XYZ file of C-alpha atoms in Angstrom:
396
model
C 38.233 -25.472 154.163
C 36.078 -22.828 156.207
C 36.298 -23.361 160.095
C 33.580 -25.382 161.471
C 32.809 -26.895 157.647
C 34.608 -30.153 158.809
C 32.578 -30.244 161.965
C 29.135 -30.107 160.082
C 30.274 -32.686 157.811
C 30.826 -34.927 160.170
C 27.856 -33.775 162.241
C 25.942 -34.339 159.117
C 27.446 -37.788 158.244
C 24.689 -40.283 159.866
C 21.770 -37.946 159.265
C 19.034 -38.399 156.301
C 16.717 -35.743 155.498
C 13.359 -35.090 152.772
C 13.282 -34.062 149.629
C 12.074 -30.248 151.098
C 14.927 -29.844 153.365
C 17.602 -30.987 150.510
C 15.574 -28.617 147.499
C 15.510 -25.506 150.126
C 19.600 -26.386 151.152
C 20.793 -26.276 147.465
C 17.979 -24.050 145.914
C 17.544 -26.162 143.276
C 14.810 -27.946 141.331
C 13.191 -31.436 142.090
C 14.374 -32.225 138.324
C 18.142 -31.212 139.408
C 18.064 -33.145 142.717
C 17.182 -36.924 140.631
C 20.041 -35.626 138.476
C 22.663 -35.750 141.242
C 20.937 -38.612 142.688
C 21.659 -40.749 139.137
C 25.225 -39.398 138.970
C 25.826 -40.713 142.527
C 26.577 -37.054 143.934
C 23.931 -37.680 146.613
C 22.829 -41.191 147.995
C 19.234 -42.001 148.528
C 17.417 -44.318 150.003
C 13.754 -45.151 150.706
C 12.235 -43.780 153.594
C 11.291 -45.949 156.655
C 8.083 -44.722 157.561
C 6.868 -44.738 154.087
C 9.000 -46.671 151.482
C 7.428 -44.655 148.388
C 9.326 -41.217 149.463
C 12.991 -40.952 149.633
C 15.697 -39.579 152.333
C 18.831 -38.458 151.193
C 22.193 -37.927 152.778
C 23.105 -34.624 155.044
C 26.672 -35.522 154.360
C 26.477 -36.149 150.615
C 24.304 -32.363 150.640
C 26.741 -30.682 152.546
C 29.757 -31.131 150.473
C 27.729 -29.820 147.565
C 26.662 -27.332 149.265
C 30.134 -25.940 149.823
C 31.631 -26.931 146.136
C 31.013 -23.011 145.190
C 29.815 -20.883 148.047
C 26.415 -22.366 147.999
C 26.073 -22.340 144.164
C 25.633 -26.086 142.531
C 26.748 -26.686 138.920
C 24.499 -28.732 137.372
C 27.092 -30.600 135.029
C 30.444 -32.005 135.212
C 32.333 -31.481 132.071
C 35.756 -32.742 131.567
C 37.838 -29.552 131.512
C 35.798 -28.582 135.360
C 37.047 -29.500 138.550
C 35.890 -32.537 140.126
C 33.542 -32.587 143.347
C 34.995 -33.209 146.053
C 34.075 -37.087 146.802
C 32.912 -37.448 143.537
C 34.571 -39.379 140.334
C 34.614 -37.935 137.210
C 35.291 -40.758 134.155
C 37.271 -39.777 131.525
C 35.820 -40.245 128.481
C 36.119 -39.321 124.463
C 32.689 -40.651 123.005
C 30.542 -37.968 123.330
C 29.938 -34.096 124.816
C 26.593 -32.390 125.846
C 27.261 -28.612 126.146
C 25.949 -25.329 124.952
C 22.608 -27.088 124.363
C 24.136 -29.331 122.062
C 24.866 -33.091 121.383
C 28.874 -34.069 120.241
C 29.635 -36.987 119.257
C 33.603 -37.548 119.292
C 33.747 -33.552 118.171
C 30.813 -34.151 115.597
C 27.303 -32.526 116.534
C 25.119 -35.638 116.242
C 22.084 -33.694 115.231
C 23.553 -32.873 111.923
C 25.535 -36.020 111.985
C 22.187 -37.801 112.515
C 20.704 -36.322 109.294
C 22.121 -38.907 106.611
C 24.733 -41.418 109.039
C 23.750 -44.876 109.689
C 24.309 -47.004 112.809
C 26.913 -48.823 111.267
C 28.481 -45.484 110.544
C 27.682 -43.847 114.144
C 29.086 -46.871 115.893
C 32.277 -46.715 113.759
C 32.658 -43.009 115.018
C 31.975 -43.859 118.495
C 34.340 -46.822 118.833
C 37.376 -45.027 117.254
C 37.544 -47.414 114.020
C 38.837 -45.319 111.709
C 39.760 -46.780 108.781
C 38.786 -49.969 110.533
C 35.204 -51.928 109.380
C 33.921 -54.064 111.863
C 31.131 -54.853 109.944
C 32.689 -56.202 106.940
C 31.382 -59.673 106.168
C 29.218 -60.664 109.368
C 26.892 -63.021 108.434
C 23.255 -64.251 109.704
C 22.676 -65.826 113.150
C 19.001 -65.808 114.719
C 18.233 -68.714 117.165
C 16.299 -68.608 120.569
C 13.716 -66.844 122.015
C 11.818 -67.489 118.866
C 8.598 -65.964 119.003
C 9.256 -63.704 122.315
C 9.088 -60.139 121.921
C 11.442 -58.139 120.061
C 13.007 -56.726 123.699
C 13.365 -60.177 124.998
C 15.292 -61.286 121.705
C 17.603 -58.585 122.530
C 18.284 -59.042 125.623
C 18.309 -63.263 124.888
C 21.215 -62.155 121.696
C 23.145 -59.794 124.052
C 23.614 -62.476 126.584
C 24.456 -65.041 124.536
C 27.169 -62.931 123.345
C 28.342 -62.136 126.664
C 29.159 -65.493 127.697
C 30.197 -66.804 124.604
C 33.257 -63.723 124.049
C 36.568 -63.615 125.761
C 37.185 -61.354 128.765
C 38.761 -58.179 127.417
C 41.740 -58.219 129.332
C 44.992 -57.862 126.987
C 43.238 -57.928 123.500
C 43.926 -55.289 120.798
C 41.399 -53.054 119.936
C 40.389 -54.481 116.175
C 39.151 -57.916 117.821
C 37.436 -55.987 120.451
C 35.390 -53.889 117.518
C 34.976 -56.868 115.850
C 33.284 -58.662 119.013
C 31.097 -55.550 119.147
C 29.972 -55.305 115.815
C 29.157 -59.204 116.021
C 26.770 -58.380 118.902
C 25.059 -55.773 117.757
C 24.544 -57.793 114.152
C 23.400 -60.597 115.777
C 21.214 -58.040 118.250
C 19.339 -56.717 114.800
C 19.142 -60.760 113.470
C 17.457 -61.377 117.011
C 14.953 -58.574 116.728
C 14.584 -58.181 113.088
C 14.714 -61.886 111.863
C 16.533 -63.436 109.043
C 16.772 -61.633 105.639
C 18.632 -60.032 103.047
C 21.816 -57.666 104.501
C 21.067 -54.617 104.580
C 21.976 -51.722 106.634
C 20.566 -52.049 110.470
C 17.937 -49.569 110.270
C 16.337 -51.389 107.090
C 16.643 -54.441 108.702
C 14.724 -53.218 111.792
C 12.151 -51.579 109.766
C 11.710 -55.049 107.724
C 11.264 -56.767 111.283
C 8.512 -53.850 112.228
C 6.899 -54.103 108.497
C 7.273 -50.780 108.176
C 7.192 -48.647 104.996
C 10.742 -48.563 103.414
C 10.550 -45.024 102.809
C 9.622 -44.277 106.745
C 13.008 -46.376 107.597
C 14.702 -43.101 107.312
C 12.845 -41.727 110.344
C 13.952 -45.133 112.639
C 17.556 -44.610 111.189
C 17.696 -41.090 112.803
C 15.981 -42.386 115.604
C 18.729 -44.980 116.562
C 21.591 -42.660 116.111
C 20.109 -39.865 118.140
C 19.117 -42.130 121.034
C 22.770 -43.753 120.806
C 24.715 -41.607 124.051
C 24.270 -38.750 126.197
C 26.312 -37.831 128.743
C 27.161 -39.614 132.090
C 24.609 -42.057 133.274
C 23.576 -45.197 135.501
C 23.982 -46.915 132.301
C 26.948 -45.782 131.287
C 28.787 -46.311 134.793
C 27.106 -49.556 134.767
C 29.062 -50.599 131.401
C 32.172 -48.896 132.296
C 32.455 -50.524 135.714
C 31.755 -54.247 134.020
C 34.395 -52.982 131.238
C 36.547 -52.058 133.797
C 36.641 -55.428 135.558
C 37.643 -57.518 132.508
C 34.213 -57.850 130.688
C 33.915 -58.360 126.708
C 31.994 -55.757 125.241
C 28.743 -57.312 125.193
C 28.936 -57.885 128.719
C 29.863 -54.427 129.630
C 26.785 -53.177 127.391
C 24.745 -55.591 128.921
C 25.196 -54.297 132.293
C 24.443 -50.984 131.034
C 21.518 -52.105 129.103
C 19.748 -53.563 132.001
C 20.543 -50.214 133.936
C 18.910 -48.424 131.391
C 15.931 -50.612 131.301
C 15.099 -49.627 134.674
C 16.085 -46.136 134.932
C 14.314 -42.808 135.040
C 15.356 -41.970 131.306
C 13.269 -45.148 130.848
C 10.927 -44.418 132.926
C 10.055 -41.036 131.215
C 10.098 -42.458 128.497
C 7.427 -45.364 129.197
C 5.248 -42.061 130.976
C 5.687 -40.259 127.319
C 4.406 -43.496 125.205
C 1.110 -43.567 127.857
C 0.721 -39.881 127.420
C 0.741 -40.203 123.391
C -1.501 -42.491 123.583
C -4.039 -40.903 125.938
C -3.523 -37.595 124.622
C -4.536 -38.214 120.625
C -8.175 -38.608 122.120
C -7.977 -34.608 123.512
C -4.784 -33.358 123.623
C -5.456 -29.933 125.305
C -7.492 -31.393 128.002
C -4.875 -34.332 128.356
C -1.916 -31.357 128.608
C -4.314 -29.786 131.664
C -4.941 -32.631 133.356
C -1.209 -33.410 133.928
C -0.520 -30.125 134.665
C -3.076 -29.526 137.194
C -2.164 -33.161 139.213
C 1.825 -33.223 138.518
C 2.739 -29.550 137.247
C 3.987 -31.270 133.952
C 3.685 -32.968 131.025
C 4.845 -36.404 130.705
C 8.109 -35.996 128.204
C 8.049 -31.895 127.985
C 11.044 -29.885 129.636
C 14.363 -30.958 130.116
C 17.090 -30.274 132.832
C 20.230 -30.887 130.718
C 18.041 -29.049 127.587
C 16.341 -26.074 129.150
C 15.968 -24.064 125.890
C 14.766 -27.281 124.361
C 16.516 -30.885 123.198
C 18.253 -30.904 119.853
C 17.404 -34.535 119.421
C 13.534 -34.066 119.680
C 13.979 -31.385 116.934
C 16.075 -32.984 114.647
C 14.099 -36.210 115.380
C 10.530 -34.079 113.983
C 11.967 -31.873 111.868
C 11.850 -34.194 108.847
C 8.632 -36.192 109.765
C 5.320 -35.684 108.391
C 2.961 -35.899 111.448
C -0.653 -36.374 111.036
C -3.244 -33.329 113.171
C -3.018 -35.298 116.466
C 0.267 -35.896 116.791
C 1.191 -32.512 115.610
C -1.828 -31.269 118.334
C -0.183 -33.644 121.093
C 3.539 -31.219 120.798
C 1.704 -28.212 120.613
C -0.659 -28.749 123.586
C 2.246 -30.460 125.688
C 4.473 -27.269 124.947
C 1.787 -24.490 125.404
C 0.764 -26.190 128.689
C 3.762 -26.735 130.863
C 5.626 -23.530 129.147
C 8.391 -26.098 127.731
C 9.697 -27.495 124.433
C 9.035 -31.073 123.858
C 11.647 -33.576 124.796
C 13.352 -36.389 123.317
C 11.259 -39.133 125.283
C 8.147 -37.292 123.677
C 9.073 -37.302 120.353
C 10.459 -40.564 120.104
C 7.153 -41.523 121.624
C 5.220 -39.428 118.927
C 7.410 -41.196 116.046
C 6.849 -44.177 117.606
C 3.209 -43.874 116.883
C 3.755 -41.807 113.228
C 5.736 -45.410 112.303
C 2.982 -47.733 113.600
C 5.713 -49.551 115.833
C 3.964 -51.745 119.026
C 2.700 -49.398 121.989
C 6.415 -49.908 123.535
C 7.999 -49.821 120.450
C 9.957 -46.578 121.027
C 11.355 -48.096 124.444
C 12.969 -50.762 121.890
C 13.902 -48.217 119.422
C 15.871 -46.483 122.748
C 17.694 -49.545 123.703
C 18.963 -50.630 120.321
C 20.224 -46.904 119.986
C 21.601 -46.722 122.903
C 23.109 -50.168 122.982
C 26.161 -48.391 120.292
C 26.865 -45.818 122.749
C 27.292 -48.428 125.489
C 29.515 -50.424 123.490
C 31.358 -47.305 122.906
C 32.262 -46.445 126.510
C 32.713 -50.149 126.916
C 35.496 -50.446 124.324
C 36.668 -46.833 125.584
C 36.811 -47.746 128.825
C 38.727 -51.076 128.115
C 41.589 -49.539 125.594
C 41.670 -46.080 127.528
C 39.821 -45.275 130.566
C 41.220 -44.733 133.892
C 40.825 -47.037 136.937
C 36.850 -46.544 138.479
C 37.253 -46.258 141.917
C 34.459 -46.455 144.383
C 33.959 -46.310 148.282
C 31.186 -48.580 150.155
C 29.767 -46.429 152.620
C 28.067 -48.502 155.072
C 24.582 -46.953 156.486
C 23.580 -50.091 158.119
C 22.624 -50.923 161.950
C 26.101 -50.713 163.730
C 27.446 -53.928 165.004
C 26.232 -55.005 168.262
C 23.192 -52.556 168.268
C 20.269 -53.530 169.618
């Protein structure tokens, strides 16, 4: 350690400062700084004397700060070296690197382009030979009538109290417990019918043309895991304590539900919508009171996301969708996202204004059960430190 770095660690460890102070100290983007924030390499917390800005931690800043001589890498892969105070979880489900998408060694834009769900989530959860699916059968009850999100989450938690903890069970009967949840997860939302494959089922439960079931098929495998997230510590941590599978996803799946992936996404659905009315003027007005455009430009994908490409590449949009991408892109100078086209095939399908929010957590509900059942048959021990920040005991 550098002399005096100790020192203005500790002279930093009870001080919060702005956003300005924290983007000028690591001379990076506002983007990069939520990044770190949702990886837990800086704590936040709202800000006293106005609860809808945030303060951050001088401590948490200055050990990045010093990781590499002032330089900040924006992603933790598993062959780098781990940041100091930071805890890097091992894990084998997926990769994001050279602009691309892996998952378990398999780039999961081509994989996307004729695998199913079923398929995906065999990858994911290390089946191999192994079916899962083989012979569930039909089981829809509750929440009748709610909306297709509530029936998921109403399915998921069902099967989370109803399944065995996970402690000392082989991994065949935890696959098994998986695949049962998601099955019954597509019963909830689709309703009863004939078996067929997930996507179909889905599509059936949305009334959508069989022939456009192809587009919601690539849809759910895209959406199903990228990279370290609030939703994926979420799952690992509930894994990690003895949770069944559906409970560990379930924990994830309510992080998700709240989180700024979410929350871009829900800002890209609005945008679509407003936008198919006048999309260059929409594009402006964005830019001029934000500097961006809802669902365009992304910090992990700065040369553009894989996933929104392969996701469009195969569609046949109508003039305003088509006009909504190339507005968004010439406008903010970036390459549309995956929130915005999931948002844009959302609307090419005819799904319900949040349907692509649904479409998300379904997806994404395979990858969670992946790092659930990877975190329960192989992952290392999740350790975490409490760091108090409260009023000191006996203060005034």
């Amino acid at each position: 350690m550098a002399p005096g770095a100790g020192e203005r660690i500790d002279e930093a460890a009870d001080r919060w400062i702005p956003r300005a102070e924290v983007l000028s100290l690591l001379g990076v983007k506002t983007q990069t700084l939520y990044a770190y924030v949702s990886r837990g390499r800086i704590t936040a917390r709202p800000d006293p004397s106005d609860p809808r800005r945030s303060l951050y931690a001088a401590s948490d800043v200055a050990r990045l700060k010093g990781t590499s001589g002032g330089e900040v890498a924006g992603q933790v892969l598993p062959f780098e070296p781990a940041v100091k105070g930071e805890a890097v979880v091992q894990s084998s489900v997926s990769l994001a690197t050279d602009g691309r998408i892996y998952y378990r060694g398999r780039d999961a834009a081509e994989w996307a382009q004729s695998a199913t769900v079923e398929e995906t989530a065999r990858l994911l959860w290390g089946c191999g030979d192994h079916n899962p699916f083989a012979g569930l059968g039909v089981r829809v009850d509750g929440a009748g009538g709610a909306s297709p999100r509530a029936r998921l989450f109403s399915a998921l938690s069902r099967r989370a109290e109803e399944d065995p903890p996970s402690q000392g069970r082989d991994a065949a009967s935890l696959q098994r417990d998986a695949a049962t949840a998601l099955n019954e997860v597509v019963d909830a939302m689709s309703g009863p019918g004939p078996r067929l494959f997930f996507h179909q089922r889905l599509a059936r439960g949305w009334k959508m043309l069989e022939r456009d079931s192809v587009h919601l098929r690539r849809a759910l495998v895209l959406a199903a895991d990228h990279d370290l997230n609030p939703a994926v510590l979420a799952t690992r941590a509930a894994a990690s304590g003895g949770a069944s599978p559906a409970g560990a996803a379930m924990a994830g799946l309510v992080a998700l539900s709240g989180s700024p992936m979410a929350q871009t996404l829900k800002a890209a659905i609005a945008y679509v919508v407003e936008a198919r009315r006048d999309p260059a003027a929409a594009a402006r007005r964005h830019m001029d009171s934000t500097g961006g455009v809802p669902g365009f430009g992304s910090e992990s994908f700065p040369h553009g996301d894989p996933r929104a490409e392969a996701l469009l590449a195969l569609v046949d949009l109508p003039a305003d969708l088509l006009a909504i991408l190339r507005e968004g892109e010439a406008a903010s100078g970036s390459r549309a996202g995956f929130a915005v086209a999931l948002a844009v095939l959302a609307r090419r399908l005819d799904l319900p204004r949040d349907g692509a929010l649904d479409v998300l957590l379904v997806g994404r509900l395979t990858g969670l059960m992946a790092h659930a059942l990877d975190q329960i048959t192989d992952g290392s021990l999740i350790r975490a430190r409490l760091r108090y920040v409260g009023p000191r005991p006996g203060a005034e």
